[in-house]
Amino acid sequence: MRRYVYRFIRIFMEEVMKCNICGGVDTYVKKHKHMFIIKGEKIEFISFRRFCKKCNNLVYDATLDNEASLKAIEIYNNNYGIPKEKIIELRHSFKLSQSLFSKIIGCAKKTLISYEQGRSIPNDNYLILLKSLMKEPFIIKTLVDSNRNSFTDKEYQKIITSSSNLSDISFDANSYNGYTKLNKNKVYNMILYFANKGVLKTKLLKLMFYADFLFYKSSCNSITGLEYAKITYGPVPDNFESIISDCLKNNLISYDIIYKNDYENHNIKSKRKFNKNIFTKEELDILDKVNNFFKDYTSSEIVEYSHKEKAFTETEYYKNISYDYAFDIDIDK
Ligand SMILES: [Zn+2]
């Protein structure tokens, strides 16, 4: 039996190493310059290949030929796709197994393994997905939520825990952002909410301050993750000018300057309906509460009101305001 196996291997090897052109069996190995075209890209490199001694043509050699194709894939992935090390690194950053990670990106486990081992090139869909995850790791939650039914509760919890740990690394939670990552969608929609019937800019900026700080008072998180600063007109979102100009660019609001008794009034009005689905019930309650409490306040009245807050009096001009002062704010009185 053993003899039979050895004979089989010898016949197999001899067949493999035989020249296809002249039938010669004397071969040698030398460095060879390759040119592969992969997905339209020219891949050139030098590696060892086997040749026929008699006619000098390439002879098929399973090991060397395989090494050459792996090299071609590696060069392609490094230059035009994603290096295999980066895919492994990405999966490790989420602390996920190959089974679970492949499920999230929607490919078979063996496909993911072949990417991680550099045996194949991710197709364009996976390439885009993997690159997006590298740039914006948080979209993993959206990916999972959009396909919630294919995960068990245990798997889902594992993914959510991993991705929330991720946020602790890349974002500095502190008392100036209310321990909350900036959520621009919530910023814009908060503006759409308060500017629904039109509101003066000065008043709008104070309403945002009260909403974020009062929510922090009840939950120890801000709604939007915005930082607020002290200026002459009271507490305002840091960089509010760029927030307003983003809203204008995205055609979310109209902005009119009205002159009244020598004063410039900057009137902001929503052009779209605010999306209440992105807020929790508790957040919506705070928005309503702030809106109702200040509904009859003019701009100068709300400025005056905000000037009495410790958040304002105990912060230096042009410095950011700590959310710790939220506990001294009370609009129930
Ligand atoms: Zn030959």
mmCIF file of C-alpha atoms and ligand atoms in Angstrom:
data_model
loop_
_atom_site.group_PDB
_atom_site.id
_atom_site.type_symbol
_atom_site.label_atom_id
_atom_site.label_comp_id
_atom_site.label_asym_id
_atom_site.label_seq_id
_atom_site.Cartn_x
_atom_site.Cartn_y
_atom_site.Cartn_z
ATOM 1 C CA MET A 1 0.000 0.000 0.000
ATOM 2 C CA ARG A 2 2.692 2.435 1.035
ATOM 3 C CA ARG A 3 4.690 1.607 -2.074
ATOM 4 C CA TYR A 4 1.686 2.302 -4.201
ATOM 5 C CA VAL A 5 1.253 5.742 -2.642
ATOM 6 C CA TYR A 6 4.896 6.664 -3.205
ATOM 7 C CA ARG A 7 4.683 5.538 -6.809
ATOM 8 C CA PHE A 8 1.586 7.614 -7.279
ATOM 9 C CA ILE A 9 3.281 10.717 -5.873
ATOM 10 C CA ARG A 10 6.285 10.155 -8.165
ATOM 11 C CA ILE A 11 4.143 9.811 -11.250
ATOM 12 C CA PHE A 12 2.157 12.894 -10.229
ATOM 13 C CA MET A 13 5.301 14.982 -9.641
ATOM 14 C CA GLU A 14 6.842 13.874 -12.924
ATOM 15 C CA GLU A 15 3.719 14.758 -14.817
ATOM 16 C CA VAL A 16 3.521 18.163 -13.234
ATOM 17 C CA MET A 17 7.123 19.046 -13.950
ATOM 18 C CA LYS A 18 6.997 18.024 -17.590
ATOM 19 C CA CYS A 19 7.292 20.673 -20.328
ATOM 20 C CA ASN A 20 4.009 21.160 -22.125
ATOM 21 C CA ILE A 21 5.682 22.320 -25.304
ATOM 22 C CA CYS A 22 8.420 19.787 -25.999
ATOM 23 C CA GLY A 23 7.695 17.110 -23.421
ATOM 24 C CA GLY A 24 11.113 17.588 -21.840
ATOM 25 C CA VAL A 25 11.492 16.594 -18.178
ATOM 26 C CA ASP A 26 14.744 18.426 -17.399
ATOM 27 C CA THR A 27 13.821 21.668 -15.743
ATOM 28 C CA TYR A 28 15.458 24.525 -13.845
ATOM 29 C CA VAL A 29 14.285 27.395 -11.666
ATOM 30 C CA LYS A 30 15.163 31.041 -12.300
ATOM 31 C CA LYS A 31 13.914 34.545 -11.515
ATOM 32 C CA HIS A 32 11.219 35.672 -13.889
ATOM 33 C CA LYS A 33 9.528 38.996 -14.484
ATOM 34 C CA HIS A 34 5.743 38.692 -14.307
ATOM 35 C CA MET A 35 3.046 40.906 -15.698
ATOM 36 C CA PHE A 36 -0.484 40.246 -14.475
ATOM 37 C CA ILE A 37 -3.541 42.316 -15.326
ATOM 38 C CA ILE A 38 -5.949 42.303 -12.389
ATOM 39 C CA LYS A 39 -9.192 44.262 -12.703
ATOM 40 C CA GLY A 40 -7.562 46.403 -15.357
ATOM 41 C CA GLU A 41 -4.474 47.195 -13.275
ATOM 42 C CA LYS A 42 -1.016 46.164 -14.458
ATOM 43 C CA ILE A 43 0.817 44.208 -11.727
ATOM 44 C CA GLU A 44 4.544 43.644 -12.349
ATOM 45 C CA PHE A 45 7.007 41.827 -10.127
ATOM 46 C CA ILE A 46 9.843 39.318 -10.143
ATOM 47 C CA SER A 47 9.673 35.823 -8.646
ATOM 48 C CA PHE A 48 11.031 32.301 -9.174
ATOM 49 C CA ARG A 49 9.482 30.118 -11.872
ATOM 50 C CA ARG A 50 10.364 26.761 -13.435
ATOM 51 C CA PHE A 51 11.581 26.465 -17.046
ATOM 52 C CA CYS A 52 12.314 23.660 -19.515
ATOM 53 C CA LYS A 53 16.026 23.042 -20.115
ATOM 54 C CA LYS A 54 15.424 21.992 -23.677
ATOM 55 C CA CYS A 55 13.149 24.724 -25.023
ATOM 56 C CA ASN A 56 13.282 27.337 -22.192
ATOM 57 C CA ASN A 57 9.509 27.604 -21.934
ATOM 58 C CA LEU A 58 7.673 28.013 -18.608
ATOM 59 C CA VAL A 59 6.883 24.693 -16.913
ATOM 60 C CA TYR A 60 3.965 24.401 -14.530
ATOM 61 C CA ASP A 61 5.165 24.100 -10.920
ATOM 62 C CA ALA A 62 2.309 24.055 -8.393
ATOM 63 C CA THR A 63 4.308 25.601 -5.545
ATOM 64 C CA LEU A 64 6.103 28.326 -7.502
ATOM 65 C CA ASP A 65 3.069 29.225 -9.584
ATOM 66 C CA ASN A 66 0.915 29.483 -6.489
ATOM 67 C CA GLU A 67 3.485 31.746 -4.836
ATOM 68 C CA ALA A 68 3.449 33.975 -7.901
ATOM 69 C CA SER A 69 -0.338 34.360 -7.918
ATOM 70 C CA LEU A 70 -0.364 35.094 -4.189
ATOM 71 C CA LYS A 71 2.302 37.737 -4.806
ATOM 72 C CA ALA A 72 0.163 39.283 -7.573
ATOM 73 C CA ILE A 73 -2.878 39.370 -5.261
ATOM 74 C CA GLU A 74 -0.785 40.890 -2.494
ATOM 75 C CA ILE A 75 0.498 43.672 -4.739
ATOM 76 C CA TYR A 76 -2.988 44.368 -6.043
ATOM 77 C CA ASN A 77 -4.497 44.472 -2.543
ATOM 78 C CA ASN A 78 -1.747 46.722 -1.215
ATOM 79 C CA ASN A 79 -1.969 49.174 -4.097
ATOM 80 C CA TYR A 80 -5.618 49.155 -5.106
ATOM 81 C CA GLY A 81 -7.582 47.191 -2.522
ATOM 82 C CA ILE A 82 -7.018 46.518 1.186
ATOM 83 C CA PRO A 83 -3.913 44.740 2.517
ATOM 84 C CA LYS A 84 -4.880 41.506 4.279
ATOM 85 C CA GLU A 85 -3.273 42.710 7.528
ATOM 86 C CA LYS A 86 -5.644 45.688 7.542
ATOM 87 C CA ILE A 87 -8.681 43.423 7.292
ATOM 88 C CA ILE A 88 -7.483 41.354 10.257
ATOM 89 C CA GLU A 89 -6.677 44.534 12.169
ATOM 90 C CA LEU A 90 -10.157 45.912 11.459
ATOM 91 C CA ARG A 91 -11.859 42.733 12.705
ATOM 92 C CA HIS A 92 -9.673 42.707 15.828
ATOM 93 C CA SER A 93 -10.524 46.336 16.551
ATOM 94 C CA PHE A 94 -14.160 45.210 16.872
ATOM 95 C CA LYS A 95 -13.053 42.173 18.899
ATOM 96 C CA LEU A 96 -15.131 39.931 16.639
ATOM 97 C CA SER A 97 -14.666 36.347 15.453
ATOM 98 C CA GLN A 98 -14.413 35.532 11.752
ATOM 99 C CA SER A 99 -17.907 33.965 11.867
ATOM 100 C CA LEU A 100 -19.572 37.014 13.361
ATOM 101 C CA PHE A 101 -17.635 39.578 11.348
ATOM 102 C CA SER A 102 -18.370 37.793 8.065
ATOM 103 C CA LYS A 103 -22.043 37.753 9.007
ATOM 104 C CA ILE A 104 -21.998 41.506 9.584
ATOM 105 C CA ILE A 105 -20.392 42.339 6.251
ATOM 106 C CA GLY A 106 -22.589 39.756 4.577
ATOM 107 C CA CYS A 107 -20.090 37.297 3.118
ATOM 108 C CA ALA A 108 -19.398 33.614 3.782
ATOM 109 C CA LYS A 109 -16.899 32.847 6.530
ATOM 110 C CA LYS A 110 -14.612 31.076 4.066
ATOM 111 C CA THR A 111 -14.629 34.166 1.849
ATOM 112 C CA LEU A 112 -13.504 36.337 4.754
ATOM 113 C CA ILE A 113 -10.801 33.794 5.584
ATOM 114 C CA SER A 114 -9.530 33.900 2.009
ATOM 115 C CA TYR A 115 -9.347 37.717 2.212
ATOM 116 C CA GLU A 116 -7.515 37.576 5.540
ATOM 117 C CA GLN A 117 -5.054 35.031 4.158
ATOM 118 C CA GLY A 118 -4.531 37.068 1.007
ATOM 119 C CA ARG A 119 -5.770 34.261 -1.214
ATOM 120 C CA SER A 120 -8.327 36.422 -2.981
ATOM 121 C CA ILE A 121 -9.271 40.002 -3.730
ATOM 122 C CA PRO A 122 -12.384 41.371 -2.027
ATOM 123 C CA ASN A 123 -15.038 42.160 -4.642
ATOM 124 C CA ASP A 124 -16.023 45.802 -5.038
ATOM 125 C CA ASN A 125 -18.997 45.663 -2.650
ATOM 126 C CA TYR A 126 -16.929 44.239 0.212
ATOM 127 C CA LEU A 127 -14.084 46.582 -0.623
ATOM 128 C CA ILE A 128 -16.336 49.626 -0.221
ATOM 129 C CA LEU A 129 -17.861 48.213 2.962
ATOM 130 C CA LEU A 130 -14.503 47.372 4.559
ATOM 131 C CA LYS A 131 -13.070 50.769 3.652
ATOM 132 C CA SER A 132 -16.119 52.534 5.102
ATOM 133 C CA LEU A 133 -15.777 50.547 8.335
ATOM 134 C CA MET A 134 -12.137 51.565 8.579
ATOM 135 C CA LYS A 135 -13.039 55.215 8.149
ATOM 136 C CA GLU A 136 -16.233 55.240 10.217
ATOM 137 C CA PRO A 137 -16.238 52.253 12.582
ATOM 138 C CA PHE A 138 -19.554 53.384 14.061
ATOM 139 C CA ILE A 139 -21.486 52.390 10.950
ATOM 140 C CA ILE A 140 -21.145 48.806 12.175
ATOM 141 C CA LYS A 141 -24.187 49.438 14.354
ATOM 142 C CA THR A 142 -26.217 50.638 11.371
ATOM 143 C CA LEU A 143 -25.139 47.563 9.411
ATOM 144 C CA VAL A 144 -26.252 45.261 12.182
ATOM 145 C CA ASP A 145 -29.479 47.145 12.903
ATOM 146 C CA SER A 146 -30.480 47.031 9.251
ATOM 147 C CA ASN A 147 -30.209 43.261 9.389
ATOM 148 C CA ARG A 148 -31.202 42.728 13.011
ATOM 149 C CA ASN A 149 -33.121 39.471 12.453
ATOM 150 C CA SER A 150 -30.116 37.514 11.268
ATOM 151 C CA PHE A 151 -28.358 37.918 14.632
ATOM 152 C CA THR A 152 -29.193 36.178 17.878
ATOM 153 C CA ASP A 153 -29.651 38.408 20.935
ATOM 154 C CA LYS A 154 -26.310 37.204 22.252
ATOM 155 C CA GLU A 155 -24.508 38.048 18.999
ATOM 156 C CA TYR A 156 -26.239 41.424 18.849
ATOM 157 C CA GLN A 157 -25.197 42.290 22.404
ATOM 158 C CA LYS A 158 -21.623 41.276 21.644
ATOM 159 C CA ILE A 159 -21.463 43.578 18.616
ATOM 160 C CA ILE A 160 -23.084 46.515 20.396
ATOM 161 C CA THR A 161 -20.733 46.170 23.364
ATOM 162 C CA SER A 162 -17.707 46.037 21.071
ATOM 163 C CA SER A 163 -18.776 49.072 19.087
ATOM 164 C CA SER A 164 -19.538 51.121 22.196
ATOM 165 C CA ASN A 165 -16.059 50.353 23.529
ATOM 166 C CA LEU A 166 -14.815 51.638 20.209
ATOM 167 C CA SER A 167 -16.395 55.018 20.890
ATOM 168 C CA ASP A 168 -14.471 55.286 24.157
ATOM 169 C CA ILE A 169 -11.189 55.108 22.279
ATOM 170 C CA SER A 170 -11.733 57.536 19.436
ATOM 171 C CA PHE A 171 -13.784 60.153 21.231
ATOM 172 C CA ASP A 172 -12.859 62.121 24.314
ATOM 173 C CA ALA A 173 -15.936 62.100 26.540
ATOM 174 C CA ASN A 174 -15.717 65.000 28.975
ATOM 175 C CA SER A 175 -17.764 67.536 30.922
ATOM 176 C CA TYR A 176 -17.665 70.043 28.035
ATOM 177 C CA ASN A 177 -19.491 67.809 25.557
ATOM 178 C CA GLY A 178 -21.737 66.279 28.217
ATOM 179 C CA TYR A 179 -19.976 62.918 27.809
ATOM 180 C CA THR A 180 -21.708 62.586 24.459
ATOM 181 C CA LYS A 181 -20.299 62.228 20.961
ATOM 182 C CA LEU A 182 -21.336 65.050 18.633
ATOM 183 C CA ASN A 183 -24.378 63.983 16.642
ATOM 184 C CA LYS A 184 -24.843 66.477 13.794
ATOM 185 C CA ASN A 185 -28.127 64.918 12.789
ATOM 186 C CA LYS A 186 -29.499 65.737 16.239
ATOM 187 C CA VAL A 187 -28.025 69.238 16.087
ATOM 188 C CA TYR A 188 -29.787 69.967 12.786
ATOM 189 C CA ASN A 189 -33.035 68.426 13.902
ATOM 190 C CA MET A 190 -32.983 70.303 17.187
ATOM 191 C CA ILE A 191 -32.699 73.494 15.131
ATOM 192 C CA LEU A 192 -35.560 72.360 12.870
ATOM 193 C CA TYR A 193 -37.638 71.744 15.991
ATOM 194 C CA PHE A 194 -37.052 75.148 17.627
ATOM 195 C CA ALA A 195 -37.225 77.066 14.319
ATOM 196 C CA ASN A 196 -40.415 75.367 13.223
ATOM 197 C CA LYS A 197 -42.421 78.622 13.350
ATOM 198 C CA GLY A 198 -39.429 80.891 12.941
ATOM 199 C CA VAL A 199 -37.174 82.043 15.770
ATOM 200 C CA LEU A 200 -34.544 84.743 16.225
ATOM 201 C CA LYS A 201 -31.000 83.388 16.138
ATOM 202 C CA THR A 202 -30.089 84.725 19.592
ATOM 203 C CA LYS A 203 -33.068 82.967 21.127
ATOM 204 C CA LEU A 204 -32.487 79.747 19.175
ATOM 205 C CA LEU A 205 -28.922 79.434 20.488
ATOM 206 C CA LYS A 206 -30.173 79.795 24.089
ATOM 207 C CA LEU A 207 -32.950 77.239 23.549
ATOM 208 C CA MET A 208 -30.317 74.764 22.355
ATOM 209 C CA PHE A 209 -28.242 75.472 25.456
ATOM 210 C CA TYR A 210 -31.205 74.882 27.769
ATOM 211 C CA ALA A 211 -32.238 71.682 25.981
ATOM 212 C CA ASP A 212 -28.764 70.135 26.111
ATOM 213 C CA PHE A 213 -28.048 71.246 29.694
ATOM 214 C CA LEU A 214 -31.443 70.259 31.100
ATOM 215 C CA PHE A 215 -31.197 66.881 29.450
ATOM 216 C CA TYR A 216 -27.761 66.497 31.005
ATOM 217 C CA LYS A 217 -29.249 67.381 34.382
ATOM 218 C CA SER A 218 -31.668 64.462 34.139
ATOM 219 C CA SER A 219 -29.486 61.878 32.385
ATOM 220 C CA CYS A 220 -25.816 62.955 32.661
ATOM 221 C CA ASN A 221 -25.571 63.060 28.855
ATOM 222 C CA SER A 222 -26.218 65.937 26.491
ATOM 223 C CA ILE A 223 -28.605 65.460 23.585
ATOM 224 C CA THR A 224 -26.366 66.656 20.759
ATOM 225 C CA GLY A 225 -22.832 66.414 22.165
ATOM 226 C CA LEU A 226 -22.394 70.135 21.372
ATOM 227 C CA GLU A 227 -19.989 72.219 23.418
ATOM 228 C CA TYR A 228 -21.235 75.630 24.581
ATOM 229 C CA ALA A 229 -19.221 78.790 25.130
ATOM 230 C CA LYS A 230 -19.814 82.029 27.006
ATOM 231 C CA ILE A 231 -20.113 85.127 24.831
ATOM 232 C CA THR A 232 -21.660 88.548 25.500
ATOM 233 C CA TYR A 233 -25.122 87.312 24.518
ATOM 234 C CA GLY A 234 -24.983 84.378 26.916
ATOM 235 C CA PRO A 235 -24.207 80.696 26.386
ATOM 236 C CA VAL A 236 -24.094 79.611 22.716
ATOM 237 C CA PRO A 237 -23.045 76.449 20.879
ATOM 238 C CA ASP A 238 -19.335 76.593 20.116
ATOM 239 C CA ASN A 239 -18.824 77.320 16.390
ATOM 240 C CA PHE A 240 -22.508 78.137 15.982
ATOM 241 C CA GLU A 241 -21.761 80.185 12.851
ATOM 242 C CA SER A 242 -20.570 77.101 11.015
ATOM 243 C CA ILE A 243 -23.548 75.086 12.279
ATOM 244 C CA ILE A 244 -25.913 77.741 10.880
ATOM 245 C CA SER A 245 -24.038 77.879 7.590
ATOM 246 C CA ASP A 246 -24.177 74.063 7.302
ATOM 247 C CA CYS A 247 -27.961 74.293 7.774
ATOM 248 C CA LEU A 248 -28.141 76.882 5.014
ATOM 249 C CA LYS A 249 -25.950 74.846 2.698
ATOM 250 C CA ASN A 250 -28.166 71.817 3.243
ATOM 251 C CA ASN A 251 -31.251 73.941 2.616
ATOM 252 C CA LEU A 252 -32.695 73.110 6.054
ATOM 253 C CA ILE A 253 -33.499 76.677 7.083
ATOM 254 C CA SER A 254 -34.153 80.139 5.735
ATOM 255 C CA TYR A 255 -32.200 83.037 7.224
ATOM 256 C CA ASP A 256 -33.560 86.571 7.040
ATOM 257 C CA ILE A 257 -32.196 89.757 8.497
ATOM 258 C CA ILE A 258 -34.951 92.105 9.587
ATOM 259 C CA TYR A 259 -34.207 95.668 10.691
ATOM 260 C CA LYS A 260 -36.332 96.888 13.574
ATOM 261 C CA ASN A 261 -35.699 100.054 15.640
ATOM 262 C CA ASP A 262 -32.058 100.164 14.548
ATOM 263 C CA TYR A 263 -31.614 96.530 15.556
ATOM 264 C CA GLU A 264 -30.701 93.678 13.261
ATOM 265 C CA ASN A 265 -32.900 90.666 13.856
ATOM 266 C CA HIS A 266 -31.665 87.399 12.406
ATOM 267 C CA ASN A 267 -34.705 85.270 11.813
ATOM 268 C CA ILE A 268 -34.319 81.539 11.248
ATOM 269 C CA LYS A 269 -37.143 79.365 9.976
ATOM 270 C CA SER A 270 -37.218 75.633 9.265
ATOM 271 C CA LYS A 271 -37.720 74.602 5.661
ATOM 272 C CA ARG A 272 -38.166 70.969 6.570
ATOM 273 C CA LYS A 273 -40.098 68.958 9.104
ATOM 274 C CA PHE A 274 -37.954 67.857 12.020
ATOM 275 C CA ASN A 275 -37.325 64.131 12.343
ATOM 276 C CA LYS A 276 -38.512 63.152 15.796
ATOM 277 C CA ASN A 277 -37.572 59.503 15.298
ATOM 278 C CA ILE A 278 -33.895 60.167 15.994
ATOM 279 C CA PHE A 279 -34.669 61.428 19.511
ATOM 280 C CA THR A 280 -35.618 59.358 22.547
ATOM 281 C CA LYS A 281 -38.884 60.054 24.321
ATOM 282 C CA GLU A 282 -36.967 61.685 27.193
ATOM 283 C CA GLU A 283 -35.124 63.955 24.772
ATOM 284 C CA LEU A 284 -38.380 64.973 23.092
ATOM 285 C CA ASP A 285 -39.884 65.755 26.503
ATOM 286 C CA ILE A 286 -37.001 68.121 27.239
ATOM 287 C CA LEU A 287 -37.346 69.832 23.835
ATOM 288 C CA ASP A 288 -41.064 70.383 24.516
ATOM 289 C CA LYS A 289 -40.432 71.578 28.033
ATOM 290 C CA VAL A 290 -37.818 74.149 26.950
ATOM 291 C CA ASN A 291 -39.950 75.295 24.025
ATOM 292 C CA ASN A 292 -43.038 75.776 26.216
ATOM 293 C CA PHE A 293 -41.228 77.486 29.064
ATOM 294 C CA PHE A 294 -39.609 80.088 26.809
ATOM 295 C CA LYS A 295 -42.384 80.418 24.225
ATOM 296 C CA ASP A 296 -43.286 84.009 25.185
ATOM 297 C CA TYR A 297 -39.717 85.138 25.869
ATOM 298 C CA THR A 298 -38.196 87.666 23.494
ATOM 299 C CA SER A 299 -34.544 87.313 22.532
ATOM 300 C CA SER A 300 -33.416 89.901 25.062
ATOM 301 C CA GLU A 301 -35.523 88.324 27.808
ATOM 302 C CA ILE A 302 -33.996 84.897 27.314
ATOM 303 C CA VAL A 303 -30.505 86.469 27.135
ATOM 304 C CA GLU A 304 -31.196 88.192 30.439
ATOM 305 C CA TYR A 305 -32.541 84.950 31.913
ATOM 306 C CA SER A 306 -29.473 82.990 30.835
ATOM 307 C CA HIS A 307 -27.138 85.630 32.298
ATOM 308 C CA LYS A 308 -28.318 84.625 35.757
ATOM 309 C CA GLU A 309 -27.245 80.997 35.347
ATOM 310 C CA LYS A 310 -24.130 79.877 37.200
ATOM 311 C CA ALA A 311 -23.132 78.270 33.882
ATOM 312 C CA PHE A 312 -22.772 81.857 32.633
ATOM 313 C CA THR A 313 -21.619 83.805 35.705
ATOM 314 C CA GLU A 314 -18.947 81.343 36.748
ATOM 315 C CA THR A 315 -17.430 80.811 33.294
ATOM 316 C CA GLU A 316 -14.901 83.221 31.763
ATOM 317 C CA TYR A 317 -15.734 84.982 28.500
ATOM 318 C CA TYR A 318 -14.953 82.937 25.367
ATOM 319 C CA LYS A 319 -14.343 79.831 27.450
ATOM 320 C CA ASN A 320 -16.367 76.658 27.141
ATOM 321 C CA ILE A 321 -19.013 75.942 29.752
ATOM 322 C CA SER A 322 -18.897 72.763 31.804
ATOM 323 C CA TYR A 323 -22.072 70.684 31.824
ATOM 324 C CA ASP A 324 -21.507 70.365 35.593
ATOM 325 C CA TYR A 325 -23.409 73.663 35.900
ATOM 326 C CA ALA A 326 -26.499 71.925 34.521
ATOM 327 C CA PHE A 327 -27.449 70.942 38.074
ATOM 328 C CA ASP A 328 -27.959 74.621 38.975
ATOM 329 C CA ILE A 329 -30.398 75.213 36.119
ATOM 330 C CA ASP A 330 -34.098 75.072 36.881
ATOM 331 C CA ILE A 331 -36.940 76.115 34.614
ATOM 332 C CA ASP A 332 -39.743 74.709 36.783
ATOM 333 C CA LYS A 333 -39.724 77.723 39.102
HETATM 334 ZN ZN ZN B 1 10.396 22.239 -23.359
#
